[in-house]
Amino acid sequence: MTEIDAHLFQSPTGIAPVLQVHPTRRCNLACLHCYTSSAPSVSEQLDWNLLSTCVQDAALLGYRQLAVSGGEPLLYKQLPELLSQARALGMLTSITTNGMLATPQRWAQISDFLDVVAVSIDGSEAEHDAMRGQPGAYAKTLAHLAVIRASGVPFGLIFTLTQHNVDSLEFVVQLAAQQGARSVQVHPLTLYGRAAETLADARPDGLELLVALAEAKRLGQQLGVTVHVDAISLQQLHTYHRHLVPSLPVTRLPEVAPILIVQADGAVVPLTHDVNHQLWLGSLHDAPLHLLAPAWMQQGRADLLAQACAQTWDELSQHYHAGQPVAIQNAAVYWYDEVAASTRRHLGMPVMRCVQAA
């Protein structure tokens, strides 16, 4: 692996700490699995001055990577400025894109400021186009992979795992090998936004995640591509305890929020979108991050989130040690989903779903 790749896979839950920003919900597609409910008709985006200040604040708080998603990042006009600013602050930069808009002209504006690119591929051409809701989407993405590859920016593919498509992983890894991709990231379906409506029964269960882990190891060795699944087996809980459960009291935001999400509406969310709303940091429209973060810590919410991590670890560990059926003991989990579910169960407030704009 390159040094950049090593950073990307330094823990069971990916690189940390990372500021994940969704500067716009505008997109050229309206994918079934989209957790931000982005679409061509959605114009919501975050004010540039608010976002620029947030990135500066995040760097001072200890966040070391800027990961830009969306919506489609290539539709955000200030993307070159955003990536350039993060680089100047010493942050690694990455974007997640559908690749369809990576024209030579647009790509030339950002390639010098990028460390890693993740291009979304959902399986074979038919599977990909069905998930994207647009015939020809796969062909356009593949055509623009040549532009990305020619720029010399390291790139990988990202594949959304559902309960029904683990068999498609081999196709995606083979494609990565053919196209010169450095890696494949397998990300379990997040049931949030549009995905909660269109794919409500498609969240991968523990056994599907376990199969994905096994397939990732096999395919990686066979095809020479790093394959990383955003999941851990219950057997790995003890090995990664210090990565998963922050010490109390929490003294720094990245200790408990190794991923900090900034939504297009300005909301600042720790870990994952469906964490209990009580644990959100607030909105950039109300205060900058350098004020939201210490207030959140002083209110004890950081410790509440750390306690939810500890409780999640204890509950999962009990499954492994309490004489459960072999199928359960050998299962795998997407850690952040499990923590989010714990915060909703134990803090007594339902998750706040994002609202689709007309």
Tab-separated table of C-alpha atoms in Angstrom:
chain	number	residue	atom	x	y	z
A	1	MET	CA	0.000	0.000	0.000
A	2	THR	CA	1.058	3.595	-0.511
A	3	GLU	CA	1.404	5.941	2.443
A	4	ILE	CA	-1.985	7.436	1.553
A	5	ASP	CA	-3.577	3.992	1.427
A	6	ALA	CA	-2.092	3.194	4.836
A	7	HIS	CA	-3.768	6.288	6.247
A	8	LEU	CA	-7.074	5.276	4.695
A	9	PHE	CA	-7.141	1.891	6.387
A	10	GLN	CA	-5.529	2.538	9.732
A	11	SER	CA	-8.473	1.320	11.824
A	12	PRO	CA	-11.475	-1.018	11.527
A	13	THR	CA	-13.731	1.939	10.851
A	14	GLY	CA	-11.489	3.740	8.355
A	15	ILE	CA	-9.336	6.836	8.596
A	16	ALA	CA	-9.718	8.966	11.688
A	17	PRO	CA	-10.257	11.711	12.484
A	18	VAL	CA	-12.081	12.963	9.394
A	19	LEU	CA	-14.322	15.924	8.671
A	20	GLN	CA	-16.962	14.684	6.232
A	21	VAL	CA	-18.753	17.529	4.498
A	22	HIS	CA	-21.820	17.489	2.268
A	23	PRO	CA	-21.670	21.021	0.861
A	24	THR	CA	-24.584	20.497	-1.507
A	25	ARG	CA	-27.504	18.122	-1.996
A	26	ARG	CA	-27.674	18.903	-5.676
A	27	CYS	CA	-26.817	15.869	-7.790
A	28	ASN	CA	-27.134	14.737	-11.388
A	29	LEU	CA	-28.695	11.499	-10.095
A	30	ALA	CA	-31.367	10.438	-7.597
A	31	CYS	CA	-29.953	7.087	-6.467
A	32	LEU	CA	-32.087	4.612	-4.556
A	33	HIS	CA	-29.439	4.214	-1.832
A	34	CYS	CA	-28.804	7.926	-1.273
A	35	TYR	CA	-28.800	8.778	2.433
A	36	THR	CA	-28.878	12.554	1.810
A	37	SER	CA	-31.905	12.451	-0.513
A	38	SER	CA	-29.918	14.338	-3.142
A	39	ALA	CA	-31.313	14.862	-6.634
A	40	PRO	CA	-31.177	17.168	-9.676
A	41	SER	CA	-34.145	19.126	-8.312
A	42	VAL	CA	-32.556	19.785	-4.892
A	43	SER	CA	-30.682	23.079	-4.628
A	44	GLU	CA	-29.808	23.131	-0.909
A	45	GLN	CA	-26.169	23.948	-0.229
A	46	LEU	CA	-24.056	25.331	2.583
A	47	ASP	CA	-22.854	28.923	2.472
A	48	TRP	CA	-19.186	29.028	1.461
A	49	ASN	CA	-18.120	31.342	4.285
A	50	LEU	CA	-19.691	29.059	6.905
A	51	LEU	CA	-18.028	25.996	5.391
A	52	SER	CA	-14.624	27.652	5.023
A	53	THR	CA	-14.636	28.719	8.674
A	54	CYS	CA	-15.753	25.242	9.708
A	55	VAL	CA	-12.805	23.603	7.927
A	56	GLN	CA	-10.381	25.945	9.669
A	57	ASP	CA	-11.976	25.201	13.038
A	58	ALA	CA	-11.936	21.442	12.384
A	59	ALA	CA	-8.219	21.490	11.581
A	60	LEU	CA	-7.525	23.279	14.868
A	61	LEU	CA	-9.646	20.676	16.692
A	62	GLY	CA	-7.459	17.881	15.300
A	63	TYR	CA	-9.272	16.650	12.182
A	64	ARG	CA	-6.731	15.457	9.652
A	65	GLN	CA	-8.774	14.633	6.562
A	66	LEU	CA	-11.430	16.481	4.625
A	67	ALA	CA	-13.793	14.053	2.887
A	68	VAL	CA	-16.229	15.736	0.499
A	69	SER	CA	-19.416	13.972	-0.516
A	70	GLY	CA	-22.846	15.199	-1.400
A	71	GLY	CA	-24.901	15.456	-3.487
A	72	GLU	CA	-22.312	15.349	-6.216
A	73	PRO	CA	-19.170	17.261	-5.152
A	74	LEU	CA	-18.339	18.175	-8.752
A	75	LEU	CA	-21.498	20.318	-8.816
A	76	TYR	CA	-20.235	22.451	-5.915
A	77	LYS	CA	-18.675	25.550	-7.479
A	78	GLN	CA	-16.304	26.237	-4.605
A	79	LEU	CA	-14.882	22.699	-4.585
A	80	PRO	CA	-11.404	23.776	-5.808
A	81	GLU	CA	-11.215	26.445	-3.098
A	82	LEU	CA	-12.442	23.991	-0.455
A	83	LEU	CA	-9.840	21.348	-1.311
A	84	SER	CA	-7.070	23.924	-1.654
A	85	GLN	CA	-7.875	25.371	1.761
A	86	ALA	CA	-7.821	21.942	3.405
A	87	ARG	CA	-4.451	21.153	1.817
A	88	ALA	CA	-3.060	24.476	3.072
A	89	LEU	CA	-4.186	23.481	6.568
A	90	GLY	CA	-2.243	20.205	6.326
A	91	MET	CA	-5.274	17.978	5.816
A	92	LEU	CA	-5.550	15.003	3.488
A	93	THR	CA	-8.308	15.503	0.943
A	94	SER	CA	-10.736	13.095	-0.678
A	95	ILE	CA	-13.986	13.206	-2.592
A	96	THR	CA	-16.664	10.610	-3.236
A	97	THR	CA	-18.155	11.040	-6.696
A	98	ASN	CA	-20.332	9.187	-9.173
A	99	GLY	CA	-17.683	10.071	-11.761
A	100	MET	CA	-20.146	11.053	-14.473
A	101	LEU	CA	-19.117	14.720	-14.422
A	102	ALA	CA	-15.341	14.202	-14.239
A	103	THR	CA	-14.649	15.898	-17.556
A	104	PRO	CA	-11.042	16.864	-18.347
A	105	GLN	CA	-11.841	20.544	-17.804
A	106	ARG	CA	-13.545	20.080	-14.449
A	107	TRP	CA	-11.033	17.524	-13.220
A	108	ALA	CA	-8.086	19.795	-14.019
A	109	GLN	CA	-9.495	22.345	-11.560
A	110	ILE	CA	-9.243	19.991	-8.573
A	111	SER	CA	-6.734	17.217	-9.279
A	112	ASP	CA	-3.763	19.103	-7.818
A	113	PHE	CA	-5.575	19.358	-4.474
A	114	LEU	CA	-6.675	15.730	-4.111
A	115	ASP	CA	-5.046	12.837	-2.266
A	116	VAL	CA	-7.696	10.175	-2.886
A	117	VAL	CA	-10.837	9.799	-4.996
A	118	ALA	CA	-13.619	7.283	-4.352
A	119	VAL	CA	-15.814	6.508	-7.364
A	120	SER	CA	-19.158	4.839	-6.636
A	121	ILE	CA	-19.880	1.598	-8.479
A	122	ASP	CA	-22.905	-0.508	-7.547
A	123	GLY	CA	-22.157	-3.744	-9.393
A	124	SER	CA	-22.588	-4.765	-13.017
A	125	GLU	CA	-23.807	-2.273	-15.619
A	126	ALA	CA	-27.428	-3.352	-15.192
A	127	GLU	CA	-27.235	-3.307	-11.377
A	128	HIS	CA	-25.482	0.061	-11.335
A	129	ASP	CA	-27.936	1.725	-13.727
A	130	ALA	CA	-30.920	0.325	-11.797
A	131	MET	CA	-29.586	1.694	-8.482
A	132	ARG	CA	-28.842	5.049	-10.118
A	133	GLY	CA	-32.195	5.226	-11.892
A	134	GLN	CA	-30.533	6.277	-15.129
A	135	PRO	CA	-29.684	4.100	-18.132
A	136	GLY	CA	-26.145	4.752	-19.333
A	137	ALA	CA	-24.870	5.911	-15.930
A	138	TYR	CA	-22.364	3.050	-15.697
A	139	ALA	CA	-20.963	3.754	-19.173
A	140	LYS	CA	-20.456	7.450	-18.397
A	141	THR	CA	-18.706	6.682	-15.114
A	142	LEU	CA	-16.399	4.171	-16.767
A	143	ALA	CA	-15.528	6.609	-19.542
A	144	HIS	CA	-14.452	9.250	-17.019
A	145	LEU	CA	-12.334	6.838	-15.003
A	146	ALA	CA	-9.762	7.348	-17.747
A	147	VAL	CA	-9.681	11.072	-16.954
A	148	ILE	CA	-9.134	10.402	-13.259
A	149	ARG	CA	-6.502	7.752	-13.935
A	150	ALA	CA	-4.592	10.006	-16.356
A	151	SER	CA	-4.382	12.742	-13.695
A	152	GLY	CA	-2.324	10.483	-11.443
A	153	VAL	CA	-4.609	10.975	-8.437
A	154	PRO	CA	-4.919	7.691	-6.497
A	155	PHE	CA	-8.457	6.399	-6.796
A	156	GLY	CA	-10.575	3.568	-5.520
A	157	LEU	CA	-14.082	2.263	-6.007
A	158	ILE	CA	-16.760	2.377	-3.338
A	159	PHE	CA	-19.508	-0.240	-3.327
A	160	THR	CA	-22.701	-0.017	-1.269
A	161	LEU	CA	-23.432	-3.401	0.282
A	162	THR	CA	-27.069	-4.413	0.707
A	163	GLN	CA	-28.664	-7.612	1.923
A	164	HIS	CA	-28.928	-8.798	-1.662
A	165	ASN	CA	-25.742	-7.928	-3.568
A	166	VAL	CA	-22.667	-9.449	-1.907
A	167	ASP	CA	-22.316	-11.644	-5.004
A	168	SER	CA	-21.640	-8.469	-7.012
A	169	LEU	CA	-18.538	-7.646	-4.989
A	170	GLU	CA	-16.359	-9.891	-7.149
A	171	PHE	CA	-17.397	-7.970	-10.260
A	172	VAL	CA	-16.479	-4.656	-8.606
A	173	VAL	CA	-13.076	-5.877	-7.407
A	174	GLN	CA	-12.314	-7.292	-10.844
A	175	LEU	CA	-13.273	-3.944	-12.359
A	176	ALA	CA	-10.980	-2.168	-9.890
A	177	ALA	CA	-8.075	-4.391	-10.938
A	178	GLN	CA	-8.793	-3.782	-14.640
A	179	GLN	CA	-9.079	-0.010	-14.227
A	180	GLY	CA	-6.022	0.464	-12.032
A	181	ALA	CA	-7.900	1.362	-8.857
A	182	ARG	CA	-5.871	1.163	-5.639
A	183	SER	CA	-8.704	-0.147	-3.498
A	184	VAL	CA	-12.358	-1.043	-3.063
A	185	GLN	CA	-14.297	0.201	-0.067
A	186	VAL	CA	-17.405	-1.784	0.841
A	187	HIS	CA	-19.836	0.400	2.733
A	188	PRO	CA	-22.998	-1.097	4.269
A	189	LEU	CA	-26.240	0.546	3.193
A	190	THR	CA	-27.188	3.426	5.491
A	191	LEU	CA	-30.952	3.473	6.054
A	192	TYR	CA	-31.345	7.217	6.082
A	193	GLY	CA	-32.802	9.726	3.655
A	194	ARG	CA	-34.110	8.210	0.424
A	195	ALA	CA	-32.589	4.820	1.228
A	196	ALA	CA	-34.913	4.467	4.218
A	197	GLU	CA	-37.879	4.756	1.866
A	198	THR	CA	-36.729	2.847	-1.214
A	199	LEU	CA	-34.556	0.113	0.337
A	200	ALA	CA	-36.087	-0.300	3.784
A	201	ASP	CA	-35.608	-4.087	3.805
A	202	ALA	CA	-32.131	-4.095	2.241
A	203	ARG	CA	-29.826	-3.284	5.170
A	204	PRO	CA	-27.212	-6.076	5.316
A	205	ASP	CA	-27.455	-8.295	8.379
A	206	GLY	CA	-24.579	-9.659	10.408
A	207	LEU	CA	-24.092	-12.742	8.284
A	208	GLU	CA	-24.075	-10.744	5.047
A	209	LEU	CA	-21.397	-8.488	6.535
A	210	LEU	CA	-19.390	-11.527	7.590
A	211	VAL	CA	-19.568	-12.955	4.074
A	212	ALA	CA	-18.411	-9.586	2.731
A	213	LEU	CA	-15.399	-9.653	5.073
A	214	ALA	CA	-14.464	-13.134	3.893
A	215	GLU	CA	-14.948	-12.187	0.238
A	216	ALA	CA	-12.870	-9.041	0.709
A	217	LYS	CA	-9.945	-11.076	2.000
A	218	ARG	CA	-10.226	-13.682	-0.759
A	219	LEU	CA	-10.629	-11.219	-3.611
A	220	GLY	CA	-7.928	-8.917	-2.331
A	221	GLN	CA	-5.400	-11.731	-2.268
A	222	GLN	CA	-6.541	-13.095	-5.619
A	223	LEU	CA	-6.633	-9.821	-7.559
A	224	GLY	CA	-4.053	-7.683	-5.755
A	225	VAL	CA	-6.511	-4.942	-4.804
A	226	THR	CA	-6.953	-3.718	-1.238
A	227	VAL	CA	-10.580	-4.420	-0.255
A	228	HIS	CA	-11.839	-2.814	2.929
A	229	VAL	CA	-15.247	-3.533	4.454
A	230	ASP	CA	-16.671	-0.990	6.898
A	231	ALA	CA	-17.490	-3.734	9.381
A	232	ILE	CA	-15.874	-5.835	12.079
A	233	SER	CA	-16.628	-9.335	13.267
A	234	LEU	CA	-17.759	-9.854	16.839
A	235	GLN	CA	-14.498	-11.741	17.338
A	236	GLN	CA	-12.581	-8.530	16.592
A	237	LEU	CA	-14.311	-6.451	19.254
A	238	HIS	CA	-11.623	-7.039	21.878
A	239	THR	CA	-8.784	-6.399	19.454
A	240	TYR	CA	-10.171	-2.988	18.518
A	241	HIS	CA	-11.607	-1.944	21.869
A	242	ARG	CA	-9.415	1.134	22.201
A	243	HIS	CA	-10.399	2.278	18.698
A	244	LEU	CA	-14.090	1.835	19.380
A	245	VAL	CA	-14.648	2.942	22.979
A	246	PRO	CA	-13.319	6.374	24.065
A	247	SER	CA	-11.973	6.837	27.569
A	248	LEU	CA	-13.948	8.921	30.047
A	249	PRO	CA	-13.987	11.796	30.520
A	250	VAL	CA	-13.671	12.806	26.868
A	251	THR	CA	-11.224	15.706	26.554
A	252	ARG	CA	-11.080	16.230	22.781
A	253	LEU	CA	-13.854	16.074	20.190
A	254	PRO	CA	-12.041	13.679	17.786
A	255	GLU	CA	-11.706	11.118	20.584
A	256	VAL	CA	-15.452	10.450	20.520
A	257	ALA	CA	-16.276	11.735	17.016
A	258	PRO	CA	-13.523	10.391	14.733
A	259	ILE	CA	-15.962	11.201	11.931
A	260	LEU	CA	-17.618	14.595	12.134
A	261	ILE	CA	-20.329	15.214	9.530
A	262	VAL	CA	-21.378	18.614	8.240
A	263	GLN	CA	-24.640	18.473	6.306
A	264	ALA	CA	-25.757	20.807	3.546
A	265	ASP	CA	-28.270	22.374	5.951
A	266	GLY	CA	-25.452	23.262	8.366
A	267	ALA	CA	-26.127	20.545	10.943
A	268	VAL	CA	-23.006	19.111	12.601
A	269	VAL	CA	-23.365	15.422	13.466
A	270	PRO	CA	-20.922	13.022	15.170
A	271	LEU	CA	-20.194	9.557	13.723
A	272	THR	CA	-23.169	8.941	11.436
A	273	HIS	CA	-26.325	10.658	10.204
A	274	ASP	CA	-28.791	8.673	12.308
A	275	VAL	CA	-27.204	9.271	15.698
A	276	ASN	CA	-29.859	10.486	18.119
A	277	HIS	CA	-30.645	14.143	17.438
A	278	GLN	CA	-29.896	14.958	21.089
A	279	LEU	CA	-26.228	14.256	20.358
A	280	TRP	CA	-25.889	16.516	17.333
A	281	LEU	CA	-23.537	19.437	17.952
A	282	GLY	CA	-25.925	22.025	16.509
A	283	SER	CA	-25.987	24.133	13.356
A	284	LEU	CA	-23.315	26.286	11.725
A	285	HIS	CA	-26.092	28.784	11.064
A	286	ASP	CA	-26.322	29.350	14.820
A	287	ALA	CA	-22.627	29.301	15.758
A	288	PRO	CA	-19.235	28.362	14.261
A	289	LEU	CA	-17.697	24.991	15.037
A	290	HIS	CA	-15.123	26.488	17.401
A	291	LEU	CA	-18.055	27.502	19.647
A	292	LEU	CA	-20.336	24.522	19.027
A	293	ALA	CA	-17.648	21.975	19.943
A	294	PRO	CA	-16.700	23.239	23.445
A	295	ALA	CA	-20.339	23.904	24.301
A	296	TRP	CA	-21.200	20.345	23.316
A	297	MET	CA	-18.367	19.005	25.450
A	298	GLN	CA	-19.322	21.149	28.450
A	299	GLN	CA	-22.921	19.967	28.245
A	300	GLY	CA	-21.700	16.403	28.753
A	301	ARG	CA	-22.825	15.176	25.368
A	302	ALA	CA	-19.376	13.907	24.447
A	303	ASP	CA	-19.406	11.681	27.511
A	304	LEU	CA	-22.946	10.520	26.666
A	305	LEU	CA	-21.767	9.443	23.222
A	306	ALA	CA	-18.731	7.715	24.738
A	307	GLN	CA	-21.037	5.884	27.145
A	308	ALA	CA	-23.185	4.793	24.190
A	309	CYS	CA	-20.040	3.375	22.560
A	310	ALA	CA	-19.178	1.481	25.747
A	311	GLN	CA	-22.736	0.186	26.100
A	312	THR	CA	-22.752	-0.934	22.462
A	313	TRP	CA	-19.457	-2.745	22.946
A	314	ASP	CA	-20.762	-4.468	26.089
A	315	GLU	CA	-23.986	-5.576	24.407
A	316	LEU	CA	-22.210	-6.961	21.357
A	317	SER	CA	-19.583	-8.619	23.509
A	318	GLN	CA	-22.307	-10.357	25.511
A	319	HIS	CA	-23.672	-11.874	22.294
A	320	TYR	CA	-20.267	-13.341	21.638
A	321	HIS	CA	-19.723	-14.761	25.120
A	322	ALA	CA	-23.227	-15.741	26.244
A	323	GLY	CA	-23.537	-19.056	24.453
A	324	GLN	CA	-25.436	-17.572	21.536
A	325	PRO	CA	-25.973	-19.645	18.372
A	326	VAL	CA	-22.903	-19.991	16.175
A	327	ALA	CA	-24.543	-17.832	13.481
A	328	ILE	CA	-24.775	-14.916	15.919
A	329	GLN	CA	-21.327	-15.435	17.416
A	330	ASN	CA	-19.770	-15.399	13.951
A	331	ALA	CA	-21.674	-12.329	12.769
A	332	ALA	CA	-20.205	-8.948	11.880
A	333	VAL	CA	-21.469	-5.414	12.489
A	334	TYR	CA	-21.158	-1.930	11.072
A	335	TRP	CA	-19.981	-0.244	14.252
A	336	TYR	CA	-21.382	3.245	13.699
A	337	ASP	CA	-24.848	1.880	12.898
A	338	GLU	CA	-24.780	-0.105	16.130
A	339	VAL	CA	-23.763	2.942	18.175
A	340	ALA	CA	-26.434	5.081	16.511
A	341	ALA	CA	-29.085	2.481	17.303
A	342	SER	CA	-27.910	2.428	20.909
A	343	THR	CA	-28.228	6.215	21.201
A	344	ARG	CA	-31.780	6.046	19.908
A	345	ARG	CA	-32.754	3.206	22.260
A	346	HIS	CA	-31.226	4.565	25.423
A	347	LEU	CA	-31.680	8.313	24.986
A	348	GLY	CA	-35.338	7.913	24.120
A	349	MET	CA	-35.633	10.132	21.059
A	350	PRO	CA	-36.317	8.897	17.522
A	351	VAL	CA	-33.860	9.655	14.749
A	352	MET	CA	-34.460	12.872	12.798
A	353	ARG	CA	-34.925	11.988	9.135
A	354	CYS	CA	-33.729	14.412	6.493
A	355	VAL	CA	-36.524	16.040	4.519
A	356	GLN	CA	-36.502	15.975	0.745
A	357	ALA	CA	-36.708	19.388	-0.852
A	358	ALA	CA	-39.200	19.934	-3.610
